[in-house]
CSV table of C-alpha atoms in Angstrom, one decimal:
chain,number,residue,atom,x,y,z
M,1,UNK,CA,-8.4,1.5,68.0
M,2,UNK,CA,-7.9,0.1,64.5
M,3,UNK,CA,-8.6,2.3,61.9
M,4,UNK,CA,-11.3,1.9,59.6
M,5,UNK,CA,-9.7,2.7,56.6
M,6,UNK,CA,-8.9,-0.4,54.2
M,7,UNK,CA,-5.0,-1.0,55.3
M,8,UNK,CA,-2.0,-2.2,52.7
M,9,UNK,CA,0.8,-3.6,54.4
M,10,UNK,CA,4.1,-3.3,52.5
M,11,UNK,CA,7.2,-4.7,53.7
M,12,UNK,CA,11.0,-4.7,52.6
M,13,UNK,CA,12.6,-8.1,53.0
M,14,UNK,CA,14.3,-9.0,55.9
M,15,UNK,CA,17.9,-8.6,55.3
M,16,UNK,CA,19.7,-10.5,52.7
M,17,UNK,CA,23.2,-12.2,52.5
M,18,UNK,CA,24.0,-9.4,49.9
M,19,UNK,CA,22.7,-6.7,52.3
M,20,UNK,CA,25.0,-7.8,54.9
M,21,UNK,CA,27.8,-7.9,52.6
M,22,UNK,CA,27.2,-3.9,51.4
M,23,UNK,CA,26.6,-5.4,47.8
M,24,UNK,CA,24.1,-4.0,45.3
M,25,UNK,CA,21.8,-7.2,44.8
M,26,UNK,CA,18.6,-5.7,42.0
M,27,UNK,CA,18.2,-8.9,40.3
M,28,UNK,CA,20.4,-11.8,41.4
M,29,UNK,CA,18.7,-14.0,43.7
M,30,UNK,CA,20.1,-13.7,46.9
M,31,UNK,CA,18.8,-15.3,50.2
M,32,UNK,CA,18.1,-14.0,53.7
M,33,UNK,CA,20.8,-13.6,56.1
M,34,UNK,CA,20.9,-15.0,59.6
M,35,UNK,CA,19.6,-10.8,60.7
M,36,UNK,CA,17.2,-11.3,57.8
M,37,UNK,CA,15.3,-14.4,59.1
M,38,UNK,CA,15.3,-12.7,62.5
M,39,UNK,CA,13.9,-9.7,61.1
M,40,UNK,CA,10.8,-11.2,59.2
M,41,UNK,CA,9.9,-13.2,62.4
M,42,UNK,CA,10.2,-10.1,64.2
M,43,UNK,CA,7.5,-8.2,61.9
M,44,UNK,CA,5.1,-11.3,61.8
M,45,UNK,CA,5.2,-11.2,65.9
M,46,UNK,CA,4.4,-6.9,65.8
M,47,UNK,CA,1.9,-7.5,63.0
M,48,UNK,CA,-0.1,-10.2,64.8
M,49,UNK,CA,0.4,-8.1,67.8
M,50,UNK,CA,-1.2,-5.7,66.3
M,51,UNK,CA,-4.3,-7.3,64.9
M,52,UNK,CA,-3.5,-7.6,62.0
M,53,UNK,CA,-5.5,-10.1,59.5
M,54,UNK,CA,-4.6,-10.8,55.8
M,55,UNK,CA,-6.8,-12.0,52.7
M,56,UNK,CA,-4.1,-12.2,50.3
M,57,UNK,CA,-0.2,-12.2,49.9
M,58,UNK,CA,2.3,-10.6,47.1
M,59,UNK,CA,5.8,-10.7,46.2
M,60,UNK,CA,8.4,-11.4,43.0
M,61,UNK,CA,9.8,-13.7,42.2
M,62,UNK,CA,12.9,-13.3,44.5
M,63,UNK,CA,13.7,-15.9,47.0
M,64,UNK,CA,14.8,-13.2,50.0
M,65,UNK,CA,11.0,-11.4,49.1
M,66,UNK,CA,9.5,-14.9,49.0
M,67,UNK,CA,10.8,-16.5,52.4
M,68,UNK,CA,10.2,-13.2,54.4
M,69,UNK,CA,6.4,-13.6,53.4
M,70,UNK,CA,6.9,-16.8,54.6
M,71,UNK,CA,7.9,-16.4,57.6
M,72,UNK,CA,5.4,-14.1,58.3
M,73,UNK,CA,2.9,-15.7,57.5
M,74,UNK,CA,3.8,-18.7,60.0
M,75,UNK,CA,3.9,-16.1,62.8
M,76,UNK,CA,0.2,-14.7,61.7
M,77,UNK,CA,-0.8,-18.6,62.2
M,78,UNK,CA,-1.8,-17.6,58.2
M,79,UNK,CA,0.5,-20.3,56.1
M,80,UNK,CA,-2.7,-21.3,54.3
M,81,UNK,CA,-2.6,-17.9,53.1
M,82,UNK,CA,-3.4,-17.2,49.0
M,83,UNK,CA,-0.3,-15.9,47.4
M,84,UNK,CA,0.6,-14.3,44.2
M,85,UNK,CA,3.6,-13.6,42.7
M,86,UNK,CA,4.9,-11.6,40.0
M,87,UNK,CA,8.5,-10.6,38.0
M,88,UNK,CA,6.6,-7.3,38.0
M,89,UNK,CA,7.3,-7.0,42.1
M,90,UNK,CA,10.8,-7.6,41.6
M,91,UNK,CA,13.7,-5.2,42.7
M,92,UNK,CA,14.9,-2.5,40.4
M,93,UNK,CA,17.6,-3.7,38.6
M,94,UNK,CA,20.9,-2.3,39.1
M,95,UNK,CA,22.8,-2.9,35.8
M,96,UNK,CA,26.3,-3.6,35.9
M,97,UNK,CA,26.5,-3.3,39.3
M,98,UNK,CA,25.0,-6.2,40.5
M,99,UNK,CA,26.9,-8.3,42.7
M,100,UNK,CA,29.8,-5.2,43.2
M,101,UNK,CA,30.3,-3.7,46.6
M,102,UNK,CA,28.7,-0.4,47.4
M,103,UNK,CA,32.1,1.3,48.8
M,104,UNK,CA,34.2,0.1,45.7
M,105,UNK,CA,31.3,1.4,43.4
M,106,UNK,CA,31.9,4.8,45.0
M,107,UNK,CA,35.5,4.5,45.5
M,108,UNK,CA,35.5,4.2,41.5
M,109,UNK,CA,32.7,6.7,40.8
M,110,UNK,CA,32.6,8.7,43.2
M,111,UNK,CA,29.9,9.0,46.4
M,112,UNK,CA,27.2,11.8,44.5
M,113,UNK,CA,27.0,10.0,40.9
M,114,UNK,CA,26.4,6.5,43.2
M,115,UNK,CA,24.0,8.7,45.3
M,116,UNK,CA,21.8,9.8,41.7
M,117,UNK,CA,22.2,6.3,40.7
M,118,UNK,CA,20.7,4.5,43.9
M,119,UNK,CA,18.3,7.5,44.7
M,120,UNK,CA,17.6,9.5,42.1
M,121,UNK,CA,14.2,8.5,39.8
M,122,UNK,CA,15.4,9.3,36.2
M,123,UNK,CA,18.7,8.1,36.2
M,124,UNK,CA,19.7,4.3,35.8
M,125,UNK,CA,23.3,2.5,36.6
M,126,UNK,CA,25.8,1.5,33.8
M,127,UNK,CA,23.8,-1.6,31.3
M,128,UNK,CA,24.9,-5.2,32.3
M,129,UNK,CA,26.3,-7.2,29.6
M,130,UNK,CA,23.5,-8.6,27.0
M,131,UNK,CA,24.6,-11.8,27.6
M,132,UNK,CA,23.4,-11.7,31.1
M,133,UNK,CA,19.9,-11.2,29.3
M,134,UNK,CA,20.2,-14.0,27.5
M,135,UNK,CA,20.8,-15.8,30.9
M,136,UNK,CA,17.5,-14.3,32.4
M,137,UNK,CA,15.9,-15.3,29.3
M,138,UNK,CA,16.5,-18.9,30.8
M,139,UNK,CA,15.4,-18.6,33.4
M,140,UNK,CA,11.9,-20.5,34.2
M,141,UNK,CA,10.4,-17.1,36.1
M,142,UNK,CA,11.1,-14.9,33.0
M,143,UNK,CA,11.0,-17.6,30.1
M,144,UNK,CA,7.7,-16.3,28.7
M,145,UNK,CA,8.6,-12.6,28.7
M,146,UNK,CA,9.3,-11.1,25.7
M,147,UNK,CA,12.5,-9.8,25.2
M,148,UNK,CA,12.9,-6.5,25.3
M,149,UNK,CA,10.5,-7.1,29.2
M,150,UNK,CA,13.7,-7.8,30.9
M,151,UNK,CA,16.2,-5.0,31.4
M,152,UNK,CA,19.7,-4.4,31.3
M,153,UNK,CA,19.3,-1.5,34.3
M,154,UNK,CA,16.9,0.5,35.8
M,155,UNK,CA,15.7,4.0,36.7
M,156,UNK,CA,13.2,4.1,39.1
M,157,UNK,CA,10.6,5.8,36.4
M,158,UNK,CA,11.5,2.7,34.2
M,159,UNK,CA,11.0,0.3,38.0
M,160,UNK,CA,8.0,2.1,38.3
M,161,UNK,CA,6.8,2.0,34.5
M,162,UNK,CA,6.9,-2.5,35.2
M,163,UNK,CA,5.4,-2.3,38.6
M,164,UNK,CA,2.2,0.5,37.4
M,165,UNK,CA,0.5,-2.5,35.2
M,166,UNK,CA,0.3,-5.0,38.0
M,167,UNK,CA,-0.6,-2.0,40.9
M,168,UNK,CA,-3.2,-0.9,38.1
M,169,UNK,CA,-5.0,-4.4,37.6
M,170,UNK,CA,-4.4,-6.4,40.0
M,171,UNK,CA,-3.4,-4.7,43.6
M,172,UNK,CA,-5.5,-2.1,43.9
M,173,UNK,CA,-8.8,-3.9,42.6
M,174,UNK,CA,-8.5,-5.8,45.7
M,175,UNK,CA,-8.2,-2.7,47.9
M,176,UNK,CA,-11.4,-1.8,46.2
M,177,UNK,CA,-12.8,-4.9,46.9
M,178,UNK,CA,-12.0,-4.6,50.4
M,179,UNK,CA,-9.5,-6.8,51.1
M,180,UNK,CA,-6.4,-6.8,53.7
M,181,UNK,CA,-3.3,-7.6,51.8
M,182,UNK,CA,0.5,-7.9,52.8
M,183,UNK,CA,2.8,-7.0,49.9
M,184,UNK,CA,6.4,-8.3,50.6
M,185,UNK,CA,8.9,-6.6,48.1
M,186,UNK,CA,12.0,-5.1,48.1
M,187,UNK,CA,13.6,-1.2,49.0
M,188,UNK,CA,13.1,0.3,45.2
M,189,UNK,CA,9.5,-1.2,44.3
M,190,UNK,CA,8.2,0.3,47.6
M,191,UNK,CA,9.7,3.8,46.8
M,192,UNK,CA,8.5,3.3,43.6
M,193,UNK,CA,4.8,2.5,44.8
M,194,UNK,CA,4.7,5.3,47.1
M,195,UNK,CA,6.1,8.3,45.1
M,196,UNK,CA,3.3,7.0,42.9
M,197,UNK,CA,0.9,6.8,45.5
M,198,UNK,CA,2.0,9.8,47.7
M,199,UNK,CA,2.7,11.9,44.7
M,200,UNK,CA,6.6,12.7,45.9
M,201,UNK,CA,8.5,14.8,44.0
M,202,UNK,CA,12.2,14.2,42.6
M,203,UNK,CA,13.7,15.5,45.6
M,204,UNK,CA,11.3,13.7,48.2
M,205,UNK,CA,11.7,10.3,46.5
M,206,UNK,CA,16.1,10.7,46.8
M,207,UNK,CA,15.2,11.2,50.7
M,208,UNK,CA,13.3,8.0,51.0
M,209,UNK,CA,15.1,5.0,52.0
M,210,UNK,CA,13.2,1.9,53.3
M,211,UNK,CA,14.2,-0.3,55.9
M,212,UNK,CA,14.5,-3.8,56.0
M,213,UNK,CA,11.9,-5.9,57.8
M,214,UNK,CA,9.5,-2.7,58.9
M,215,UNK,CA,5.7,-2.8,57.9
M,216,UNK,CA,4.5,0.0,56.0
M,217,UNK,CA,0.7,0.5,56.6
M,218,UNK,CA,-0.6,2.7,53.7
M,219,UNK,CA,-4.7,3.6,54.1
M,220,UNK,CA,-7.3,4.3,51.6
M,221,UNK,CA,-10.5,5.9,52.2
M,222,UNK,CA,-13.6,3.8,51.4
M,223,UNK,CA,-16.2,6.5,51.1
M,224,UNK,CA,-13.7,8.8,48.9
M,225,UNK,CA,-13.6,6.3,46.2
M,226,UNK,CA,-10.2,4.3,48.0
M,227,UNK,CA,-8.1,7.2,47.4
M,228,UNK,CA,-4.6,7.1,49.0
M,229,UNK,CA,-4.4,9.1,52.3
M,230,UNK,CA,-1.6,8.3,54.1
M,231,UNK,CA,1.5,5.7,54.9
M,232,UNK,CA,3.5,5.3,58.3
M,233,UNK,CA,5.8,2.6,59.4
M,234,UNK,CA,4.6,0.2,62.3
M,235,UNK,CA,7.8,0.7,64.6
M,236,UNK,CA,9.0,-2.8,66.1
M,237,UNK,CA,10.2,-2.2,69.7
C-alpha cells in the first residue's frame, strides 16, 4: 500500500556520455549515453509501475538532467507535465578537473586526495581557469548571474550553500502544499540535499554515492509539520 506520507522523488540522470567515459563532468554539458537513455526509460516504466503521479518537475539547467526528465515523463504518459528549472539544481562543479579522466586524476594525485575531493564536504578540486568564467558568463542560462554566482570549483558545503535558497523557497513550499514532485538532478546535488535533509555527518556523506537512473523516494510527515522522515531507493528489477 502506498504510503500516506507526501513522497519526493529524486533521481540522478541516466548515464551520461562523460560517465561512460570515467570523466569528471560538474559543469560542462554533456549528453546521455546510449545506457543513459535506457536507464531513464527504465525508471519512468518502475515509477508508473508503481503508482506513481506527479504535479510538478525540477532540474538544472544541464541537458543529461533535462532529457532524463524527459523521458520520464513520456513513460508516466505526463509530457504535459509543469517544469521548472534552475542553475541552482546544477552539478557541483569540479574545478579544473572537468573534462579529465578519473584514473589519470588519481594516477597524478593520488587515489585518497581524489577520494576527499569527490567525497568529502569541505574540500573543493583545484580552481579552473578564470577565463572559463568568463565563458560561463556567456552563456544564455547564467548571463544574469552576477559574477562572483558562478564558481571556479566546488565543495559540497559551497554545492549545498547554491542549492539551500532554491530547497528553502521553492521545493519544499510545494511539499507543504501537498504536492508530488520528481526532482531530476545530478550525483552531488542529491548528496547534498540529503546530508541536509537526513542530517549526515562528514563521514556518512563520503559513504554516499548515488546511482544513475534510481528513484530516491524521500517522505515527510504531514501531521508533524512536513518534517523529513526517511529516504530509500525504489530498486528497478
Amino acid at each position: 500500500m502506498k504510503s500516506t506520507n507526501i513522497q519526493l522523488v529524486l533521481i540522478r540522470h541516466g548515464e551520461s556520455q562523460w560517465n561512460k567515459e570515467n570523466r569528471f563532468t560538474g559543469w560542462v554539458d554533456i549528453g546521455l549515453s546510449e545506457k543513459g537513455c535506457h536507464d531513464a526509460k527504465q525508471a519512468g516504466k518502475f515509477l508508473k509501475k508503481e503508482g506513481f503521479v506527479f504535479d510538478c518537475g525540477y532540474t538544472s539547467v544541464l541537458k543529461r538532467a533535462i532529457h532524463t526528465l524527459w523521458i520520464i515523463m513520456d513513460e508516466l504518459n505526463q509530457t504535459w507535465l509543469p517544469v521548472k528549472k534552475s542553475w541552482r539544481l546544477n552539478e557541483r562543479h569540479y574545478g579544473s578537473l572537468q573534462g579529465m579522466n578519473k584514473c589519470d586524476v588519481i594516477k597524478k594525485y593520488g587515489a585518497e586526495q581524489v577520494k576527499q575531493w569527490r567525497r568529502s564536504f569541505f574540500i573543493s578540486p583545484p580552481q579552473t581557469d578564470a577565463d572559463e568564467v568568463l565563458l560561463l558568463r556567456k552563456d544564455p542560462r547564467y548571463v544574469n548571474l552576477n559574477f562572483k554566482e558562478l564558481p571556479r570549483s566546488e565543495s559540497l558545503s559551497l554545492a549545498l550553500n547554491r542549492i539551500l535558497p532554491y530547497w528553502t523557497h521553492e521545493i519544499f513550499p510545494q511539499i507543504k502544499n501537498k504536492k508530488s514532485l520528481i526532482v531530476s538532478v545530478h550525483g552531488n546535488t542529491i548528496r547534498a540535499i540529503l546530508k541536509f535533509l537526513n542530517n549526515l555527518n562528514d563521514d556518512e556523506i563520503i559513504d554516499l554515492n548515488i546511482p544513475t537512473g534510481i528513484p530516491i523516494v524521500c517522505e515527510f510527515d504531514p501531521d508533524i509539520n512536513f518534517s523529513f522522515i526517511k529516504f530509500y531507493y525504489l530498486r528497478i528489477n
